[in-house]
Coordinates of C-alpha atoms and ligand atoms in Angstrom, one line a residue:
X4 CA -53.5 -47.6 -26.1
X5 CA -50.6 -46.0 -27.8
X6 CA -48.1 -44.0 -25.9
X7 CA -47.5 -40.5 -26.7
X8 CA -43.5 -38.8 -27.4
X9 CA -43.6 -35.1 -28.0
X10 CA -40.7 -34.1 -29.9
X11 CA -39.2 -31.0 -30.6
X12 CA -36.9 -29.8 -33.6
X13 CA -39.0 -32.4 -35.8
X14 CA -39.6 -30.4 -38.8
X15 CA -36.2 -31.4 -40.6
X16 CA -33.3 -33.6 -40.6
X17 CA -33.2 -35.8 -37.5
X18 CA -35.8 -34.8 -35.7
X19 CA -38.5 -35.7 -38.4
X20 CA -36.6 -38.7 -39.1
X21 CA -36.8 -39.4 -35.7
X22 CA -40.8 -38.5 -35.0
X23 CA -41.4 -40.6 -38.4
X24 CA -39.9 -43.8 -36.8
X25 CA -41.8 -43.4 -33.8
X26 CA -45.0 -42.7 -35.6
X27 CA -44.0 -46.2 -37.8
X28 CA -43.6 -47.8 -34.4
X29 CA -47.2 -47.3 -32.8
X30 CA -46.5 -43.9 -30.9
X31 CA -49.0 -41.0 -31.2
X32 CA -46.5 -38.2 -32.3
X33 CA -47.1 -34.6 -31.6
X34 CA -43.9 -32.7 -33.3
X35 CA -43.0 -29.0 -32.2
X36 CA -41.1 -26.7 -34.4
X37 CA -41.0 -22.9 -35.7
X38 CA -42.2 -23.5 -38.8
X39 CA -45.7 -25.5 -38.1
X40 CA -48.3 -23.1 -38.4
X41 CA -51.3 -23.6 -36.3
X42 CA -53.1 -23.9 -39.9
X43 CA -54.0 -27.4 -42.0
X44 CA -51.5 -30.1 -41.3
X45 CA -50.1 -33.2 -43.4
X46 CA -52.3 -36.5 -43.3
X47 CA -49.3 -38.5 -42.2
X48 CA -50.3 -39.2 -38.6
X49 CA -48.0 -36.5 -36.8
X50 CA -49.7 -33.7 -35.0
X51 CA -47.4 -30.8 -35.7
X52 CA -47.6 -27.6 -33.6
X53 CA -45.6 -24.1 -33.6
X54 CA -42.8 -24.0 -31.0
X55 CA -40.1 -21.8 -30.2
X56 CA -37.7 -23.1 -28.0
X57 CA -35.9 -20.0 -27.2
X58 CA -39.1 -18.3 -25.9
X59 CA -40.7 -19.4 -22.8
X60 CA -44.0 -18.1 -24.1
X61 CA -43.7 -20.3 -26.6
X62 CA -42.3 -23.1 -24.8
X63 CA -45.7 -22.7 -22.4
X64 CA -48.2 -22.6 -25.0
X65 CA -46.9 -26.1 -27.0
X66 CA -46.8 -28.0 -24.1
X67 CA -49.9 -26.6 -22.9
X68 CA -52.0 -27.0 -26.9
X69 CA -49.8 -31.0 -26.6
X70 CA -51.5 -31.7 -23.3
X71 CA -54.9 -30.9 -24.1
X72 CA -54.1 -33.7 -26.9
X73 CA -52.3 -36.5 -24.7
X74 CA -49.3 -36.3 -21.3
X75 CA -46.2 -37.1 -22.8
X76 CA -44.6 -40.7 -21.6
X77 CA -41.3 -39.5 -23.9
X78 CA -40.4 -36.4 -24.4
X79 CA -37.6 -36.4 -27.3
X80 CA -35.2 -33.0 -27.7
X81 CA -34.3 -32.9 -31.1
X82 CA -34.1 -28.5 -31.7
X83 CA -30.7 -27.1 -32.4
X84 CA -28.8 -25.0 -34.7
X85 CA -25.5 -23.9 -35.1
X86 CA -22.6 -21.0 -36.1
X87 CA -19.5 -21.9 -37.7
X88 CA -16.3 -19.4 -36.5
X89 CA -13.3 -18.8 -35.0
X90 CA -13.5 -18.2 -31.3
X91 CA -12.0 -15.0 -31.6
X92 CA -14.7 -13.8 -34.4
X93 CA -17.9 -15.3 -33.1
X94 CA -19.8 -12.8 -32.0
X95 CA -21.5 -12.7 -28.1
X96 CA -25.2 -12.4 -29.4
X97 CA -24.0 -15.7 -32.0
X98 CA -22.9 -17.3 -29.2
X99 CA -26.0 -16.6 -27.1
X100 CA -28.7 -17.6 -29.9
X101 CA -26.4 -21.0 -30.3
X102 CA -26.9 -21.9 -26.2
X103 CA -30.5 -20.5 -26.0
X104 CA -31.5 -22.8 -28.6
X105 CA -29.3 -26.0 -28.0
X106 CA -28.8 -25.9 -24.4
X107 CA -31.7 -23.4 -22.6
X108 CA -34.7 -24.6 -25.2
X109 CA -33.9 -28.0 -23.4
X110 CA -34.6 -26.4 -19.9
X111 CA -37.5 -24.4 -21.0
X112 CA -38.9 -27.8 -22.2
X113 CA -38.0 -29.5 -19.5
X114 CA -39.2 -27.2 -16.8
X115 CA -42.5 -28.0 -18.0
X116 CA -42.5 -31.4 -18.7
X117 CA -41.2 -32.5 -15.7
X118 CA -44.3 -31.8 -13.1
X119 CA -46.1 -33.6 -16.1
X120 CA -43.9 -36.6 -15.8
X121 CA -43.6 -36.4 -11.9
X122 CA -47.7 -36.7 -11.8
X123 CA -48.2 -39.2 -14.2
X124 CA -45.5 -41.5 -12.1
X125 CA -42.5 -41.6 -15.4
X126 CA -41.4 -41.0 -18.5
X127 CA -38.4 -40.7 -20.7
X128 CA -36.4 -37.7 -21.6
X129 CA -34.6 -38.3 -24.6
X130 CA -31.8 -35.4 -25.6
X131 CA -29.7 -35.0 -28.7
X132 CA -26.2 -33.9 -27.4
X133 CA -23.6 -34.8 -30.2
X134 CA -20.4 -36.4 -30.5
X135 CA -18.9 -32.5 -30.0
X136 CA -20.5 -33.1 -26.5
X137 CA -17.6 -34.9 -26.0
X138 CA -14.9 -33.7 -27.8
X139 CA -14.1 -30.3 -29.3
X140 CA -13.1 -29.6 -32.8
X141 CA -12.1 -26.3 -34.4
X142 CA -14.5 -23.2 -35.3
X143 CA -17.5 -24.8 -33.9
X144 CA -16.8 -23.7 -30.1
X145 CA -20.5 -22.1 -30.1
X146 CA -22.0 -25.3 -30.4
X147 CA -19.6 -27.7 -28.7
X148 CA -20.0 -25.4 -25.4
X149 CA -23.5 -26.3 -26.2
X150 CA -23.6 -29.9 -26.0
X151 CA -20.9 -29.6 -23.1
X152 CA -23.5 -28.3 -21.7
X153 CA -25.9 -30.7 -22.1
X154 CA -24.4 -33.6 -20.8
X155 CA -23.9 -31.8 -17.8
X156 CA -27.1 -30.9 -17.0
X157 CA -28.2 -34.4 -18.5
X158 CA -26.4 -36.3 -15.8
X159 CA -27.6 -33.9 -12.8
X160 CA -31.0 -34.2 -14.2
X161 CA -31.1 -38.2 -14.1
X162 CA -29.8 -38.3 -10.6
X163 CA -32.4 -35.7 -9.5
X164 CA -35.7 -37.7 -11.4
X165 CA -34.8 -41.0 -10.9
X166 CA -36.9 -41.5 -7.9
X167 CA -39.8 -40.3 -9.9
X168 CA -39.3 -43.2 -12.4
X169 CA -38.2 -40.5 -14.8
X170 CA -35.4 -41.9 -17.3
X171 CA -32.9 -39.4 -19.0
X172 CA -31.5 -40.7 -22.0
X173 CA -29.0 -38.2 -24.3
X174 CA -28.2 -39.1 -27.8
X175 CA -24.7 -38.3 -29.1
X176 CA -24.9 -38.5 -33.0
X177 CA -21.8 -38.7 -35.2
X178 CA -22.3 -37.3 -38.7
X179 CA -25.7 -37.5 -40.7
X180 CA -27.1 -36.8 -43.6
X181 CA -29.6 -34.2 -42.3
X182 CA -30.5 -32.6 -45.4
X183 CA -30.2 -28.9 -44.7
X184 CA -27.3 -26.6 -44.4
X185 CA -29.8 -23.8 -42.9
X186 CA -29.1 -23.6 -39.5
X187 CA -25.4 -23.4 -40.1
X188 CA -24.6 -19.5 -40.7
X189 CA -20.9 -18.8 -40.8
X190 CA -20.3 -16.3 -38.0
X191 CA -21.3 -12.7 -39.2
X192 CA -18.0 -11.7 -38.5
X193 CA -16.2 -14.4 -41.0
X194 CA -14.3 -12.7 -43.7
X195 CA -12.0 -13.7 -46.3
X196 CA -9.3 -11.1 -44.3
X197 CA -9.4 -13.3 -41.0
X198 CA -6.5 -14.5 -39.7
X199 CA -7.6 -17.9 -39.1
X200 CA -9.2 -17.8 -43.3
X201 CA -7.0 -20.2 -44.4
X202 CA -7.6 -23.2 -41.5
X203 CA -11.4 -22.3 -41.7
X204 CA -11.9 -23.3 -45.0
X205 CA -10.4 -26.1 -44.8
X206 CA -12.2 -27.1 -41.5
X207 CA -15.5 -26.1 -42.9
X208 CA -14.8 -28.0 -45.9
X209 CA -14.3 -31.1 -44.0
X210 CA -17.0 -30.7 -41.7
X211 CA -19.4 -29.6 -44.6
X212 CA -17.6 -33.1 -46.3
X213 CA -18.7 -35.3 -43.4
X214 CA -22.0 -34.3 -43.4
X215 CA -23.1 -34.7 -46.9
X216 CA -21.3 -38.6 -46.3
X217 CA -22.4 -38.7 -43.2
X218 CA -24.6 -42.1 -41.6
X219 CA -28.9 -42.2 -42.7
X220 CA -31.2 -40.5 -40.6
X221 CA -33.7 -43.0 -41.3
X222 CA -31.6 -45.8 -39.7
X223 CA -31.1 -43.4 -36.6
X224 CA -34.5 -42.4 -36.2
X225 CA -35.6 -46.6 -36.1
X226 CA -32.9 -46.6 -33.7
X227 CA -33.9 -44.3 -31.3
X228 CA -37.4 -45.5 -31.1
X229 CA -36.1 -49.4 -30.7
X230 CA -34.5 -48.0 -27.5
X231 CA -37.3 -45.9 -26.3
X232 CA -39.4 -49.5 -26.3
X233 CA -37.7 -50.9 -24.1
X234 CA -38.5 -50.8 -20.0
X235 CA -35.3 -49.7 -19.3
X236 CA -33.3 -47.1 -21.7
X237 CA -29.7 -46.8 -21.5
X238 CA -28.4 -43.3 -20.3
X239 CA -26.0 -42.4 -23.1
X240 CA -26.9 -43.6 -26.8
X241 CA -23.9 -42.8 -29.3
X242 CA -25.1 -43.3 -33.0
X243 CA -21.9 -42.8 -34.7
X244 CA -19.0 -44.6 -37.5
X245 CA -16.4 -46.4 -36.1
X246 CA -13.7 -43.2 -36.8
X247 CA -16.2 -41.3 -34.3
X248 CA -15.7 -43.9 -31.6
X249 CA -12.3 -44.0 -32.2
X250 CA -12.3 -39.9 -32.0
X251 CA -13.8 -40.1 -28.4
X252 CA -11.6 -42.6 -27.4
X253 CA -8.8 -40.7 -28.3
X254 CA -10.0 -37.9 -26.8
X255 CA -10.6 -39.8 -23.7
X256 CA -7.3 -42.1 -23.0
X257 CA -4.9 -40.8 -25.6
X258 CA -4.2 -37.1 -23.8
X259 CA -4.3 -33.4 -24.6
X260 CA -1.0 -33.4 -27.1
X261 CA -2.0 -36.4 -29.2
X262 CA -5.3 -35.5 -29.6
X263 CA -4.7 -32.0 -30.8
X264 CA -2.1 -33.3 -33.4
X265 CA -4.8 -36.0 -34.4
X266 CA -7.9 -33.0 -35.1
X267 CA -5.7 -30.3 -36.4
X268 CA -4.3 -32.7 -38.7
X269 CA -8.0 -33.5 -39.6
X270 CA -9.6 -30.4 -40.1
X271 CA -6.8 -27.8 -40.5
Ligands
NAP360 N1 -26.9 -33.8 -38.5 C1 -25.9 -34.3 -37.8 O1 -25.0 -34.8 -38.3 C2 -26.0 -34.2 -36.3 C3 -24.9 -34.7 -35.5 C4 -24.9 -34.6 -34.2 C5 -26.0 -34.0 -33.5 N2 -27.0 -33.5 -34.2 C6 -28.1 -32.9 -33.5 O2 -29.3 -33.4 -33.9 C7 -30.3 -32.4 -33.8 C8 -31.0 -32.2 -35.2 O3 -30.0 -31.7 -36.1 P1 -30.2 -31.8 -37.7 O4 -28.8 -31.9 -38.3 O5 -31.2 -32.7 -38.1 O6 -30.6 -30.2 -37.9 P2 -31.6 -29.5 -38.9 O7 -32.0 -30.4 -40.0 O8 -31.0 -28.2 -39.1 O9 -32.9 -29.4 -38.0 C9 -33.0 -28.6 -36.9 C10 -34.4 -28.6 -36.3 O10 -34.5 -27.8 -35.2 C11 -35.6 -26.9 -35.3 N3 -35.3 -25.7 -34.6 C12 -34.2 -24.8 -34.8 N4 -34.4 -23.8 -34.0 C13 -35.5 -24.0 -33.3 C14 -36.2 -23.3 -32.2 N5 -35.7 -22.1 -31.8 N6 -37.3 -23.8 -31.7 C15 -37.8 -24.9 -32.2 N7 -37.2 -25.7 -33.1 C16 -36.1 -25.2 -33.7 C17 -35.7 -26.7 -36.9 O11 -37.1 -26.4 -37.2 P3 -37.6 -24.9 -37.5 O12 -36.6 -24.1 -38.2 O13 -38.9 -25.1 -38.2 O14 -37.9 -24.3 -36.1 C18 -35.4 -28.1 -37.3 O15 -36.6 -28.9 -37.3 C19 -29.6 -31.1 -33.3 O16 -29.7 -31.1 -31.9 C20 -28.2 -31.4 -33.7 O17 -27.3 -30.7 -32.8 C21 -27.0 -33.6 -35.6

């Protein structure tokens, strides 16, 4: 019988890239997202459902409608968005609707997947951090707190399920070509008068640069559902070009000074 992965986040970019490989690979798919309307869906062999991450409600009645179809055995995370700002301009409520989506939508989801999991004896939760989960870079504090935060959580949860057979797996993905620029606002706060105008563009530029050049989704999402074959999956997946390696290791062995020179010279 084919095994079921609910994913979340799968209406664009590499989250439907994702659900597509798995669908390719044998799994029944049922795909959560804002914009799937409980109305006709696409003959392509995803079930597609409406979910908000950011509102428990929401959260509640997926998993509940997903049940009633098949139990997860994977669970893959996939939802996120993003503001592009200084630190100093962000706004508080930008900053909140960043970490409610990224960060909390994963606990919401989670919460409820869990007892699922725990009952059925296993499972895999899969979670798409980022290579700015390990590493900072400039006006994208928003959503590199985010993905901080998700490794953090990600390694407490895997100590905590592991004696339910429960595998956490997080993805950290360099640049890709995700195909929409829509949930990438510039802070509302942004204005050709900042004092940090002149560095912003040229970050954003670079970052917007990276993107549009970045790795294939497609070749991610085959990936991601190689790994989630096999018995045991490994707990951190980085999917990313050699230059991203090299920018975590860096990061990690190089120090505070050299690093800073090495991403300002980057981006600013
Ligand atoms: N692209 C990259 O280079 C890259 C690199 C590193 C990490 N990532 C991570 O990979 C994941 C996908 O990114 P992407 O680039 O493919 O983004 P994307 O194309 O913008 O897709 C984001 C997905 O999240 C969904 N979403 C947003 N808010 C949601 C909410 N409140 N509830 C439910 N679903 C929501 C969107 O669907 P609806 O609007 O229909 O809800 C969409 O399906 C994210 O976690 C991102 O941080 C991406």
């Amino acid at each position: 019988m084919a095994k079921t992965v609910w994913v979340t986040g799968a209406s664009s970019g590499l989250g439907l890239h994702t659900a597509m490989a798995l669908r390719d690979d044998g799994w029944q798919v049922i795909a959560g997202a804002r914009s799937f309307g409980s109305g006709e869906q696409p003959d392509d062999g995803i079930t597609r459902l409406p979910l908000d991450v950011t509102s428990e409600e929401s959260v509640r009645q997926f998993c509940a409608a997903a049940a009633e179809i098949a139990l997860p055995d994977a669970l893959v995370q996939c939802a996120g968005m993003l503001v592009l700002g200084s630190c100093e301009e962000t706004e508080t409520e930008e900053f909140r609707r960043v970490v409610d989506t990224n960060y909390l939508g994963m606990v919401r989801m989670n919460r409820e997947v869990l007892p699922l999991m725990r009952k059925r004896g296993g499972g895999k939760i899969v979670m798409f951090s980022s290579i700015n989960g390990l590493l900072g870079i400039p006006f994208q504090s928003a959503y590199t707190a985010s993905k901080h935060a998700i490794e953090g959580y990600a390694e407490c949860l895997a100590l905590e399920v592991k004696p339910f057979g429960i595998q956490v797996m997080l993805v950290e993905p360099g640049d890709h070509r995700s195909g929409s620029d829509k949930y990438r606002p510039h802070a509302a706060s942004m204005s050709d008068d900042s004092p940090y105008a002149a560095e912003y563009e040229s970050a954003t530029k670079q970052i917007h640069h990276d993107e549009t050049n970045g790795s294939d989704p497609d070749v991610l999402g085959r990936k991601i559902a190689k790994t989630l074959d096999r018995k045991h999956i490994p707990f951190r997946k980085r999917i990313a070009s050699f230059d991203q390696h090299l920018a975590v290791y860096v990061h990690r062995f190089l120090g505070a000074r050299i690093n800073a020179a090495v991403l300002r010279k980057y981006y600013c």
